[in-house]
XYZ file of C-alpha atoms in Angstrom:
773
model
C 157.012 85.669 30.490
C 154.024 86.593 28.353
C 153.941 89.578 26.025
C 151.584 91.465 28.325
C 153.832 90.846 31.305
C 156.876 92.045 29.362
C 155.021 95.178 28.260
C 153.977 95.824 31.849
C 157.570 95.436 33.059
C 158.820 97.870 30.411
C 156.114 100.347 31.407
C 157.112 100.117 35.066
C 160.772 100.746 34.214
C 159.826 103.750 32.082
C 157.671 105.168 34.860
C 160.535 104.727 37.322
C 162.852 106.657 35.019
C 160.211 109.363 34.553
C 159.725 109.716 38.307
C 163.465 110.047 38.963
C 163.939 112.513 36.112
C 160.942 114.539 37.299
C 162.205 114.542 40.874
C 165.435 116.146 39.689
C 164.217 118.530 36.990
C 161.294 119.947 38.956
C 163.723 121.140 41.621
C 165.865 123.143 39.193
C 163.522 126.072 38.590
C 165.545 128.285 40.919
C 168.756 127.582 39.000
C 167.063 128.159 35.658
C 165.456 131.449 36.743
C 168.053 132.938 39.081
C 171.269 131.084 38.448
C 173.253 129.108 41.004
C 172.122 131.126 44.008
C 171.647 130.101 47.623
C 168.473 131.706 48.844
C 166.331 131.991 51.987
C 168.048 132.606 55.344
C 169.165 129.373 57.029
C 170.847 128.030 53.860
C 173.327 130.900 53.999
C 174.410 129.859 57.473
C 174.651 126.218 56.395
C 176.825 127.186 53.438
C 179.050 129.425 55.554
C 179.530 126.559 58.029
C 180.370 124.186 55.178
C 182.998 126.651 53.979
C 184.502 126.782 57.466
C 184.607 122.982 57.683
C 186.255 122.660 54.279
C 188.875 125.276 55.145
C 189.682 124.418 58.772
C 188.913 120.717 59.179
C 186.824 118.689 61.620
C 188.641 119.424 64.869
C 188.531 123.193 64.518
C 184.951 123.004 63.219
C 183.713 121.422 66.456
C 185.693 123.997 68.465
C 184.422 126.946 66.459
C 183.281 129.810 68.686
C 182.167 132.615 66.381
C 182.359 136.110 67.876
C 181.052 137.718 64.675
C 177.520 136.533 65.403
C 175.219 137.335 68.296
C 177.451 140.278 69.123
C 178.753 140.863 71.735
C 178.035 137.382 73.112
C 179.084 135.133 70.226
C 177.994 131.560 69.550
C 179.761 128.190 69.899
C 178.784 127.120 66.393
C 180.535 123.755 66.409
C 178.535 122.457 69.368
C 175.179 124.058 68.501
C 174.845 122.957 64.887
C 173.476 119.789 63.286
C 176.592 119.160 61.169
C 175.340 116.426 58.849
C 174.696 118.769 55.936
C 178.110 120.359 56.142
C 179.967 117.050 56.236
C 177.899 115.625 53.378
C 178.467 118.723 51.251
C 182.220 118.736 51.839
C 182.513 114.986 51.166
C 180.536 115.273 47.922
C 182.644 118.252 46.864
C 185.878 116.360 47.525
C 184.645 113.243 45.724
C 183.751 115.329 42.666
C 187.168 116.963 42.887
C 188.829 113.527 43.063
C 186.832 112.484 39.985
C 188.044 115.679 38.281
C 184.538 117.087 38.042
C 184.923 120.833 38.404
C 182.302 122.200 40.788
C 182.702 124.708 43.597
C 181.518 123.995 47.122
C 178.946 126.745 46.652
C 177.473 124.991 43.609
C 177.483 121.640 45.393
C 175.387 123.224 48.147
C 173.035 124.659 45.513
C 172.389 121.270 43.887
C 172.309 119.057 46.996
C 168.533 119.550 47.588
C 167.814 118.293 44.061
C 170.158 115.318 44.399
C 168.723 114.277 47.733
C 165.199 114.862 46.415
C 165.844 112.056 43.921
C 167.214 109.788 46.665
C 164.192 110.549 48.835
C 161.887 109.565 45.960
C 163.662 106.201 45.701
C 163.281 105.476 49.415
C 159.594 106.385 49.356
C 159.153 103.819 46.589
C 161.073 101.173 48.524
C 159.160 101.989 51.683
C 155.816 101.726 49.881
C 156.807 98.398 48.335
C 157.856 97.035 51.712
C 154.518 98.039 53.221
C 152.367 96.714 50.363
C 154.546 94.121 48.577
C 153.123 95.641 45.399
C 155.429 97.005 42.676
C 152.644 99.040 41.095
C 151.895 100.838 44.353
C 155.585 101.655 44.773
C 155.865 103.011 41.223
C 152.754 105.168 41.649
C 154.036 106.456 45.001
C 157.323 107.469 43.370
C 155.504 109.262 40.568
C 153.476 111.220 43.102
C 156.198 112.060 45.615
C 158.647 113.128 42.907
C 156.553 116.229 42.160
C 154.338 116.573 45.253
C 154.513 120.184 46.552
C 154.599 119.009 50.180
C 157.786 117.122 49.342
C 159.198 120.004 47.307
C 158.739 122.749 49.868
C 162.177 122.248 51.450
C 164.093 120.528 48.651
C 164.383 122.924 45.715
C 167.820 123.761 44.327
C 169.419 126.603 46.249
C 167.513 125.786 49.430
C 170.479 124.277 51.266
C 168.427 123.658 54.400
C 168.507 120.836 56.931
C 165.231 119.294 55.829
C 166.358 118.686 52.241
C 168.701 115.962 53.530
C 166.824 114.967 56.659
C 163.654 113.883 54.836
C 165.753 111.540 52.701
C 167.304 109.969 55.798
C 163.869 109.801 57.422
C 162.449 107.829 54.489
C 165.519 105.594 54.519
C 165.042 104.945 58.238
C 161.396 104.027 57.726
C 162.240 101.693 54.850
C 164.963 99.839 56.754
C 162.750 99.608 59.847
C 159.867 98.082 57.889
C 162.291 95.800 56.046
C 163.585 94.474 59.359
C 160.066 93.224 60.151
C 159.520 91.230 56.942
C 160.337 87.841 58.473
C 162.213 86.223 61.351
C 165.547 86.548 59.554
C 165.160 90.209 58.603
C 166.063 91.802 61.929
C 169.689 92.652 60.873
C 168.178 95.335 58.625
C 167.513 97.236 61.839
C 171.230 98.062 61.924
C 170.795 100.046 58.713
C 167.731 101.678 60.233
C 169.817 102.732 63.225
C 172.571 104.116 61.010
C 170.204 106.081 58.757
C 168.508 107.385 61.911
C 171.914 108.614 63.088
C 172.343 110.418 59.749
C 169.056 112.197 60.371
C 170.059 113.031 63.946
C 173.219 114.663 62.605
C 171.174 116.652 60.107
C 167.958 117.915 61.719
C 166.295 118.261 65.106
C 163.199 116.566 63.678
C 164.825 113.226 64.469
C 162.798 113.287 67.701
C 159.652 112.759 65.666
C 161.115 109.787 63.795
C 162.265 107.858 66.852
C 158.904 108.406 68.549
C 156.996 107.136 65.511
C 159.069 103.947 65.388
C 158.735 103.470 69.157
C 154.964 103.872 68.884
C 154.826 101.309 66.070
C 156.951 98.830 68.027
C 154.685 99.283 71.058
C 151.552 98.588 69.000
C 153.067 95.446 67.490
C 154.311 94.279 70.867
C 150.944 94.739 72.567
C 149.143 92.996 69.706
C 151.498 90.021 69.505
C 155.020 90.078 70.876
C 157.738 88.280 68.957
C 161.487 87.971 69.152
C 161.705 89.662 65.757
C 160.221 92.862 67.190
C 162.547 92.636 70.181
C 165.650 92.200 68.056
C 164.737 94.822 65.484
C 163.803 97.547 67.949
C 166.697 96.777 70.283
C 169.245 96.968 67.474
C 167.686 100.128 66.054
C 167.492 101.902 69.397
C 170.895 100.863 70.715
C 172.864 101.639 67.556
C 170.893 104.793 66.766
C 171.210 106.184 70.285
C 174.870 105.192 70.618
C 175.704 107.102 67.448
C 173.320 109.988 68.186
C 174.984 110.920 71.456
C 178.225 111.446 69.519
C 176.712 114.512 67.839
C 177.745 117.466 70.053
C 174.474 119.374 69.742
C 172.554 116.255 70.816
C 174.782 114.900 73.587
C 172.844 112.986 76.226
C 169.504 114.459 75.143
C 168.081 111.054 74.074
C 168.333 109.943 77.708
C 167.299 113.234 79.324
C 164.658 114.816 77.146
C 160.968 114.399 77.884
C 160.419 114.381 74.139
C 162.392 111.125 73.921
C 161.240 109.354 77.054
C 158.743 107.194 75.148
C 161.393 105.476 72.951
C 163.508 104.829 76.046
C 160.575 103.326 77.941
C 159.674 101.256 74.886
C 163.201 99.848 74.842
C 162.840 98.811 78.484
C 159.351 97.396 77.866
C 160.453 95.274 74.921
C 163.197 93.727 77.070
C 160.647 92.861 79.758
C 158.291 91.316 77.195
C 161.133 89.253 75.763
C 162.092 87.915 79.192
C 158.471 87.120 79.980
C 158.039 85.326 76.660
C 160.682 82.796 77.748
C 158.595 81.961 80.831
C 155.304 81.766 78.943
C 156.052 78.267 77.662
C 157.134 76.994 81.085
C 154.210 78.123 83.216
C 150.476 77.432 83.140
C 148.358 80.256 81.744
C 147.044 81.428 85.138
C 150.478 81.456 86.768
C 151.933 83.300 83.794
C 149.209 85.957 83.906
C 149.891 86.473 87.610
C 153.648 86.651 87.004
C 153.184 89.195 84.209
C 150.941 91.350 86.397
C 153.503 91.312 89.221
C 156.413 92.118 86.917
C 154.662 95.082 85.345
C 153.413 96.319 88.699
C 156.921 96.262 90.151
C 158.505 97.790 87.036
C 155.812 100.478 86.891
C 156.335 101.379 90.550
C 160.113 101.523 90.132
C 159.772 103.660 86.982
C 157.354 106.039 88.705
C 159.609 106.391 91.756
C 162.737 106.870 89.668
C 160.972 109.369 87.404
C 159.736 111.389 90.379
C 163.245 111.537 91.842
C 164.764 112.626 88.535
C 162.093 115.285 88.139
C 162.944 116.688 91.539
C 166.633 116.748 90.655
C 165.926 118.578 87.390
C 167.386 115.729 85.351
C 164.855 115.965 82.535
C 164.979 118.858 80.098
C 161.654 120.685 79.626
C 159.579 120.474 76.483
C 160.566 123.045 73.893
C 158.116 125.761 72.873
C 157.813 124.248 69.401
C 156.795 120.867 70.793
C 154.468 122.438 73.313
C 152.869 124.395 70.474
C 151.634 121.085 69.010
C 149.309 120.579 71.964
C 147.815 124.039 72.533
C 144.883 125.572 70.715
C 146.086 129.075 70.001
C 149.707 130.000 70.794
C 152.635 128.634 72.766
C 152.903 131.611 75.132
C 156.299 132.465 73.661
C 155.996 135.522 71.377
C 159.279 134.662 69.652
C 158.025 131.236 68.591
C 154.585 132.622 67.767
C 156.127 135.211 65.457
C 157.273 132.530 62.996
C 154.648 131.854 60.330
C 155.703 128.195 59.999
C 154.684 127.582 63.607
C 151.073 128.645 63.068
C 148.205 126.174 62.783
C 147.639 124.769 59.293
C 144.628 126.074 57.391
C 142.449 123.587 55.452
C 143.350 125.398 52.246
C 147.033 124.602 52.831
C 146.329 120.866 52.458
C 144.899 121.367 48.988
C 147.732 123.757 48.164
C 150.450 121.217 49.009
C 148.679 117.915 48.249
C 146.071 118.748 45.589
C 144.363 115.518 44.399
C 146.193 113.495 47.041
C 143.697 115.026 49.475
C 141.190 112.531 48.043
C 143.462 109.684 46.947
C 145.435 109.359 50.198
C 142.303 108.785 52.367
C 141.172 106.180 49.833
C 144.525 104.450 50.146
C 144.168 104.595 53.919
C 140.791 102.797 53.739
C 142.132 100.172 51.335
C 145.040 99.491 53.673
C 142.674 98.866 56.582
C 141.486 95.705 54.806
C 144.993 94.459 54.011
C 146.771 94.796 57.312
C 150.324 93.680 57.966
C 153.076 94.734 60.354
C 154.673 97.013 57.776
C 151.355 98.422 56.543
C 150.371 99.107 60.144
C 153.376 101.408 60.301
C 152.167 103.293 57.231
C 148.721 103.796 58.742
C 150.073 104.733 62.152
C 152.502 107.229 60.675
C 149.774 108.730 58.481
C 147.330 109.187 61.363
C 149.811 110.696 63.807
C 151.447 112.955 61.236
C 148.116 114.242 59.956
C 147.202 115.315 63.490
C 150.469 117.123 64.109
C 150.560 118.665 60.637
C 147.245 120.337 61.432
C 148.890 121.963 64.453
C 151.954 123.379 62.710
C 152.242 124.476 59.095
C 155.848 123.365 58.876
C 154.960 119.723 59.555
C 153.143 119.379 56.238
C 156.610 118.413 55.073
C 156.460 115.229 57.158
C 153.053 114.311 55.769
C 154.286 114.331 52.156
C 155.877 110.836 51.994
C 152.973 109.018 53.618
C 150.419 110.922 51.519
C 152.318 109.846 48.400
C 152.513 106.230 49.616
C 148.804 106.051 50.399
C 147.942 107.862 47.183
C 150.113 105.396 45.276
C 148.254 102.477 46.874
C 144.887 103.933 45.845
C 146.087 104.706 42.317
C 147.559 101.250 41.757
C 144.548 99.439 43.188
C 141.933 101.346 41.205
C 143.917 101.328 37.949
C 144.515 97.583 38.160
C 140.803 97.030 38.758
C 139.838 99.222 35.809
C 142.309 97.544 33.450
C 141.207 94.127 34.645
C 137.605 94.899 33.702
C 138.614 95.846 30.157
C 141.255 93.230 29.401
C 140.398 90.034 31.275
C 137.670 87.555 30.266
C 134.621 87.383 32.465
C 134.842 84.912 35.339
C 131.972 82.614 36.146
C 130.245 83.370 39.428
C 131.168 81.090 42.272
C 128.255 80.254 44.592
C 128.914 81.294 48.116
C 128.085 77.816 49.396
C 130.847 76.282 47.244
C 133.425 79.005 47.681
C 133.183 79.538 51.382
C 133.171 77.071 54.218
C 130.410 77.384 56.716
C 131.523 79.051 59.900
C 132.391 76.602 62.590
C 131.661 76.962 66.255
C 134.700 78.438 67.987
C 135.980 77.298 71.309
C 137.153 79.567 74.103
C 140.773 79.719 72.876
C 139.693 80.469 69.301
C 137.417 83.290 70.490
C 140.211 84.774 72.571
C 142.546 84.637 69.599
C 139.944 86.267 67.339
C 139.473 89.087 69.825
C 143.213 89.592 69.993
C 143.356 90.081 66.232
C 141.436 93.339 66.705
C 139.720 95.451 64.106
C 141.114 93.557 61.116
C 139.362 90.306 62.036
C 136.088 92.072 62.791
C 136.093 93.779 59.409
C 137.034 90.539 57.664
C 134.182 88.638 59.348
C 131.685 91.277 58.284
C 133.071 91.130 54.755
C 132.851 87.316 54.667
C 129.220 87.489 55.794
C 128.169 89.565 52.823
C 130.702 88.266 50.296
C 128.381 85.821 48.538
C 125.470 88.163 47.780
C 127.815 91.005 46.912
C 129.804 88.846 44.513
C 126.674 87.744 42.667
C 125.451 91.322 42.329
C 128.909 92.416 41.240
C 129.120 89.697 38.560
C 125.729 90.525 37.091
C 126.704 94.198 36.581
C 129.170 93.308 33.809
C 128.603 96.189 31.392
C 128.170 98.663 34.212
C 131.610 97.675 35.485
C 133.178 98.139 32.058
C 131.576 101.547 31.698
C 132.760 102.482 35.181
C 136.273 101.327 34.295
C 136.336 103.510 31.168
C 135.002 106.492 33.120
C 137.565 105.904 35.863
C 140.469 105.760 33.399
C 139.317 108.967 31.707
C 138.948 110.659 35.089
C 142.401 109.537 36.145
C 143.869 110.761 32.869
C 142.299 114.224 33.228
C 143.034 114.545 36.952
C 146.548 113.187 36.449
C 147.356 115.844 33.861
C 145.822 118.498 36.087
C 147.849 117.246 39.067
C 151.116 117.277 37.118
C 150.525 120.758 35.688
C 149.607 122.044 39.117
C 152.689 120.547 40.786
C 155.049 122.001 38.205
C 153.409 125.416 38.536
C 153.668 125.302 42.337
C 157.276 124.110 42.077
C 158.168 127.294 40.207
C 156.547 129.398 42.927
C 158.293 127.433 45.672
C 161.592 127.953 43.853
C 161.406 131.724 43.984
C 164.567 132.964 45.656
C 163.540 135.221 48.526
C 166.884 136.967 48.231
C 165.921 138.015 44.669
C 162.393 139.341 44.110
C 160.417 139.126 40.884
C 158.070 142.022 40.157
C 156.304 143.615 37.211
C 156.933 147.248 36.402
C 154.350 149.755 35.231
C 154.729 148.563 31.646
C 153.934 145.002 32.722
C 157.446 143.710 32.161
C 158.864 141.193 34.635
C 161.982 142.461 36.404
C 164.364 140.985 38.953
C 164.860 143.132 42.041
C 168.238 142.206 43.497
C 168.095 144.792 46.287
C 168.973 142.461 49.143
C 172.210 141.103 47.725
C 173.231 144.508 46.397
C 172.739 145.983 49.864
C 174.810 143.249 51.473
C 177.510 143.702 48.860
C 177.519 147.439 49.561
C 178.218 146.702 53.230
C 180.975 144.274 52.237
C 182.644 146.756 49.918
C 182.146 150.058 51.786
C 182.585 149.233 55.470
C 185.563 148.127 57.613
C 185.865 144.438 58.468
C 185.039 145.026 62.140
C 181.711 146.710 61.286
C 178.747 145.615 63.395
C 175.291 145.442 61.772
C 172.043 145.645 63.719
C 169.019 144.130 61.968
C 166.069 141.989 62.962
C 167.126 138.415 63.602
C 165.575 137.126 60.353
C 168.367 138.587 58.232
C 171.400 137.733 60.338
C 172.421 134.627 58.381
C 172.314 136.425 55.035
C 174.139 139.490 56.331
C 176.876 137.444 57.951
C 177.252 135.111 54.981
C 177.258 137.727 52.227
C 179.027 140.614 53.938
C 181.350 138.785 56.343
C 180.447 141.422 58.925
C 179.421 141.079 62.567
C 175.695 140.692 63.270
C 173.722 141.013 66.482
C 171.345 138.093 65.967
C 170.284 135.449 63.456
C 167.923 132.558 62.918
C 169.417 130.444 65.690
C 167.256 132.448 68.162
C 168.972 130.832 71.148
C 168.870 133.957 73.320
C 165.362 135.330 73.846
C 166.559 138.253 75.974
C 169.091 139.432 73.382
C 166.448 139.466 70.644
C 164.148 141.344 73.014
C 166.873 143.976 73.425
C 166.999 144.439 69.640
C 163.214 144.611 69.554
C 163.277 147.241 72.289
C 165.726 149.353 70.262
C 163.753 149.131 67.021
C 160.311 149.755 68.518
C 161.422 152.280 71.149
C 161.722 156.076 70.770
C 164.571 157.186 68.524
C 166.785 158.907 71.088
C 166.281 156.203 73.710
C 167.150 153.528 71.129
C 170.276 155.377 70.071
C 171.586 155.353 73.633
C 171.709 151.552 73.427
C 172.609 151.056 69.770
C 175.694 153.265 69.909
C 177.291 150.677 72.199
C 176.398 147.718 69.966
C 176.292 148.606 66.269
C 177.834 150.784 63.575
C 174.957 150.426 61.112
C 171.250 149.629 61.298
C 169.707 147.715 58.379
C 165.961 147.403 57.803
C 163.775 145.902 55.115
C 161.562 148.700 53.837
C 159.820 147.242 50.796
C 156.231 146.135 50.405
C 157.049 142.433 50.739
C 157.525 141.101 54.265
C 159.160 144.335 55.417
C 160.042 145.215 58.995
C 156.893 147.264 59.540
C 154.832 144.144 58.839
C 156.881 142.300 61.482
C 157.073 145.169 63.953
C 154.161 144.047 66.138
C 156.113 140.857 66.885
C 159.204 142.910 67.688
C 157.239 144.899 70.244
C 155.705 141.766 71.809
C 159.062 140.038 72.149
C 160.518 143.169 73.720
C 157.557 143.386 76.118
C 158.101 139.773 77.233
C 161.438 140.833 78.758
C 161.059 144.579 79.420
C 157.947 145.499 81.372
C 158.211 149.189 80.477
C 157.772 148.622 76.720
C 154.013 147.974 76.803
C 152.916 148.064 80.472
C 149.946 145.766 81.100
C 149.607 144.880 77.412
C 151.645 141.769 76.453
C 150.438 141.959 72.835
C 151.451 145.635 72.522
C 148.186 146.544 70.820
C 149.157 150.238 70.839
C 152.032 149.498 68.480
C 150.403 149.018 65.086
C 149.753 150.454 61.647
C 146.259 151.102 60.334
C 145.606 148.658 57.530
C 143.208 150.946 55.680
C 145.019 154.274 55.893
C 148.583 153.035 56.381
C 149.038 155.530 59.196
C 151.102 154.435 62.214
C 149.801 154.556 65.756
C 151.230 157.164 68.077
C 153.581 154.624 69.661
C 154.820 153.415 66.267
C 155.257 156.935 64.898
C 157.718 157.690 67.723
C 159.702 154.483 67.179
C 163.122 154.288 65.607
C 161.866 151.694 63.141
C 159.237 154.031 61.705
C 161.703 156.895 61.472
C 164.131 154.724 59.503
C 161.374 153.235 57.367
C 159.671 156.509 56.425
C 162.752 158.748 56.426
C 162.572 161.361 53.674
C 164.891 164.398 53.752
C 162.227 166.417 51.962
C 159.207 164.873 53.708
C 157.483 165.019 57.077
C 159.303 162.069 58.662
C 163.039 162.384 59.192
C 165.579 160.766 61.471
C 167.566 162.923 63.868
C 170.634 163.898 61.877
C 172.739 163.930 65.018
C 171.930 160.287 65.751
C 171.523 158.447 62.434
C 172.664 159.184 58.911
C 171.238 157.561 55.796
C 174.083 155.598 54.234
C 172.438 153.511 51.517
C 169.011 152.870 50.021
C 168.706 150.068 47.464
C 167.569 150.650 43.889
C 163.936 149.694 44.481
C 163.844 150.804 48.106
C 163.578 147.314 49.595
C 166.548 147.839 51.943
C 167.682 150.909 53.859
C 170.952 151.201 55.782
C 171.671 153.941 58.312
C 174.970 154.770 59.900
C 174.960 155.123 63.686
C 176.585 158.395 64.695
C 178.531 159.053 67.850
C 179.251 155.369 68.471
C 181.031 154.398 71.667
C 184.588 153.424 70.728
C 185.168 152.509 74.347
C 182.369 149.928 74.372
C 183.491 148.533 71.022
C 187.054 148.081 72.228
C 185.853 146.566 75.528
C 183.702 143.939 73.787
C 186.533 143.028 71.398
C 189.076 142.480 74.188
C 189.483 138.719 74.871
C 190.233 139.571 78.512
C 186.555 140.520 78.878
C 185.262 137.209 77.551
C 184.006 134.493 79.891
C 185.810 131.223 79.170
C 184.494 128.012 80.706
C 188.101 127.055 81.585
C 191.549 128.641 81.280
C 192.752 128.349 77.709
C 189.385 127.025 76.510
C 188.010 127.751 73.043
C 184.536 128.229 74.548
C 184.649 131.942 75.481
C 181.420 133.893 75.590
C 181.498 137.665 75.272
C 179.771 140.141 77.568
C 177.781 143.313 77.178
C 179.746 146.558 77.585
C 179.419 148.037 81.103
C 177.697 151.104 79.643
C 174.567 148.975 79.030
C 174.228 147.878 82.632
C 171.292 150.217 83.332
C 169.124 148.954 80.503
C 170.097 145.323 81.216
C 168.984 145.737 84.817
C 165.444 146.204 83.510
C 165.477 142.736 81.959
C 163.550 139.874 83.442
C 164.622 136.554 82.001
C 161.820 135.120 79.898
C 160.411 132.024 81.551
C 158.482 129.616 79.386
C 155.397 127.869 80.678
C 157.033 124.470 80.286
C 160.105 125.295 82.378
C 158.929 123.021 85.190
C 162.440 122.420 86.483
C 162.944 126.079 87.337
C 161.619 128.030 90.272
C 158.333 129.649 89.310
C 158.165 133.410 89.093
C 154.865 135.101 89.909
C 155.424 137.914 87.406
C 156.214 135.403 84.669
C 153.021 133.491 85.394
C 151.011 136.712 85.358
C 152.554 137.660 82.018
C 151.728 134.292 80.444
C 148.195 134.371 81.786
C 147.603 137.850 80.399
C 149.266 136.921 77.075
C 147.111 133.856 76.512
C 143.977 135.725 77.575
C 144.682 138.488 75.053
C 145.345 135.933 72.322
C 142.070 134.181 73.119
C 140.130 137.453 73.044
C 141.678 138.434 69.729
C 140.839 135.083 68.141
C 137.143 135.353 69.050
């Protein structure tokens, strides 16, 4: 090994260490600024579930029906949760305990996003290397992805959310899948791909996207040139992955029943057919084989169409979810609950620069470079990049999925251009090679050669064009010696400046992404930065000053935090599984005070609202009214967007409908001011130090309804002695519940259509279209 090679190897090792250290340290801002705190909403539920698993064990965890959430209905948590995070957290905690490393389960959950962020960085590097067979590209990809905001957005310390683990397992799945395609003996790696896919299935519902991407890649390879390697790799991946996936209770038989996963299933069938046909290809003449293949696919297609039609009629297939449907519509999904979530909105062009910065220019360059160096693994990188870019433009949340491929493509561009620039400055000049000596003259191709060239596709076409102009271009390139050296110097300086700018930007964004939403930073009048801990203090007040059987009504956003920090019963949370129940809460909050009290007194002891200037309930109230109107026709008759329920942005004055609502009365309540709640209905119990949270006690609650809902004899069990026992609404609410019409989504094709539901959706989409113009 020469001195230059040794120096290059040392530099690569140092850069690897820097990338891993950066991947860990950049995710610790939240711990440094706020301490070991779990923040956001979903992480509190994940932590609470991990606590339950650690305390009660696996069997009771999967039979956990929690009656302290979604009151009075409850939720079968054990069978409606992706449990991978909880099991991983508990296992890590117990391993650390075995190694006598003192760390609480809470702290383990705080640090898991940072730990898995490092692992994800490693798999992105391995994946990039497998696609390019270039160490420099892999190192550059790791440097980028370790600090890329799109990769940080769900993996900062304290954000114990599903994606922080799932993205790591996704990158592992992609690496093992590409590794299984390296050569004819690599297909056993598909077993690891199937296992890592199962880990993602157990962790996050986004596994559907991963299996479809791999199925699409296998289909492209198979149609281009089928091989037994593709058959073995995909078969092993699909069989093992699906066999393990169906063991996860929340998934069940979904992989075989969901429209979202039909493509991978059909691809599995297709690859078996191709493999069988390939055995006959060597035995039959070309014409007979073509006829046989046509007949086989015609018969299989007819059988599949007939079977699919029968299963559709029987309602076998589950409908597309609103989130998936939202990826294919221009404006909204037609479901006001889904549309109310900011992460489900279309991605603005500015968001790409915000989360990718200079990778917005480097990743497309890497994409173009990869087009000229095609391989089976690199095809996967390009396919994944193209598909994910499209879907990320449809939903803000999916920028997360674009991060790894943007880093990989950016790493390819960085490595390629840097190597070229260094080559110009360090290597001696090569003598020009005449095109006539370097290249063979093109020979006349026969029919078989032409057919084979056509089958190669775009890669061969581009290569032929390149070969045609290679000679003249090489001569011109060689003559521009000093221009190339000057360009190399300019390129290195540009990369140095842009690289520093990119790193500074990523670290600055990382600090903003690490802000704990449960603790707010503000500046006071003197310009001093203060921490406003109103949310936790309010939850602690409920924990310390209310009985254990206290029921808290709040908008569904806050349910996880309230339940996790107060250990009190909540009416709804981020699971959002029951549209009608959330609509009932929305009806109470946006309805007139006295009318709302008639319902709330049977459901809650306290009402909690966010009343600050940062994402408060008034800012969300239009969505509350729309969700309520989707179930209760009398909330906003003839107006699915509830345009009469609003607050003037310029004056801050509420509309007449809002001014009469319970939410406004609680928000603006001032004993000495113009707006006050009815003292016979609600009593102010607590207002946080900076006014971000207000809690009101519900007066004249119905003890009869409370006792009725708590009585196990009034629960509906799916079998005698079963743990799965859903609660019911108190009989006193029967009149308001009679006004409900079950919300029917547009994609519910396996349900009988309702004319009123279709009219509602038509009016909703029309209003959305008019508002967007």
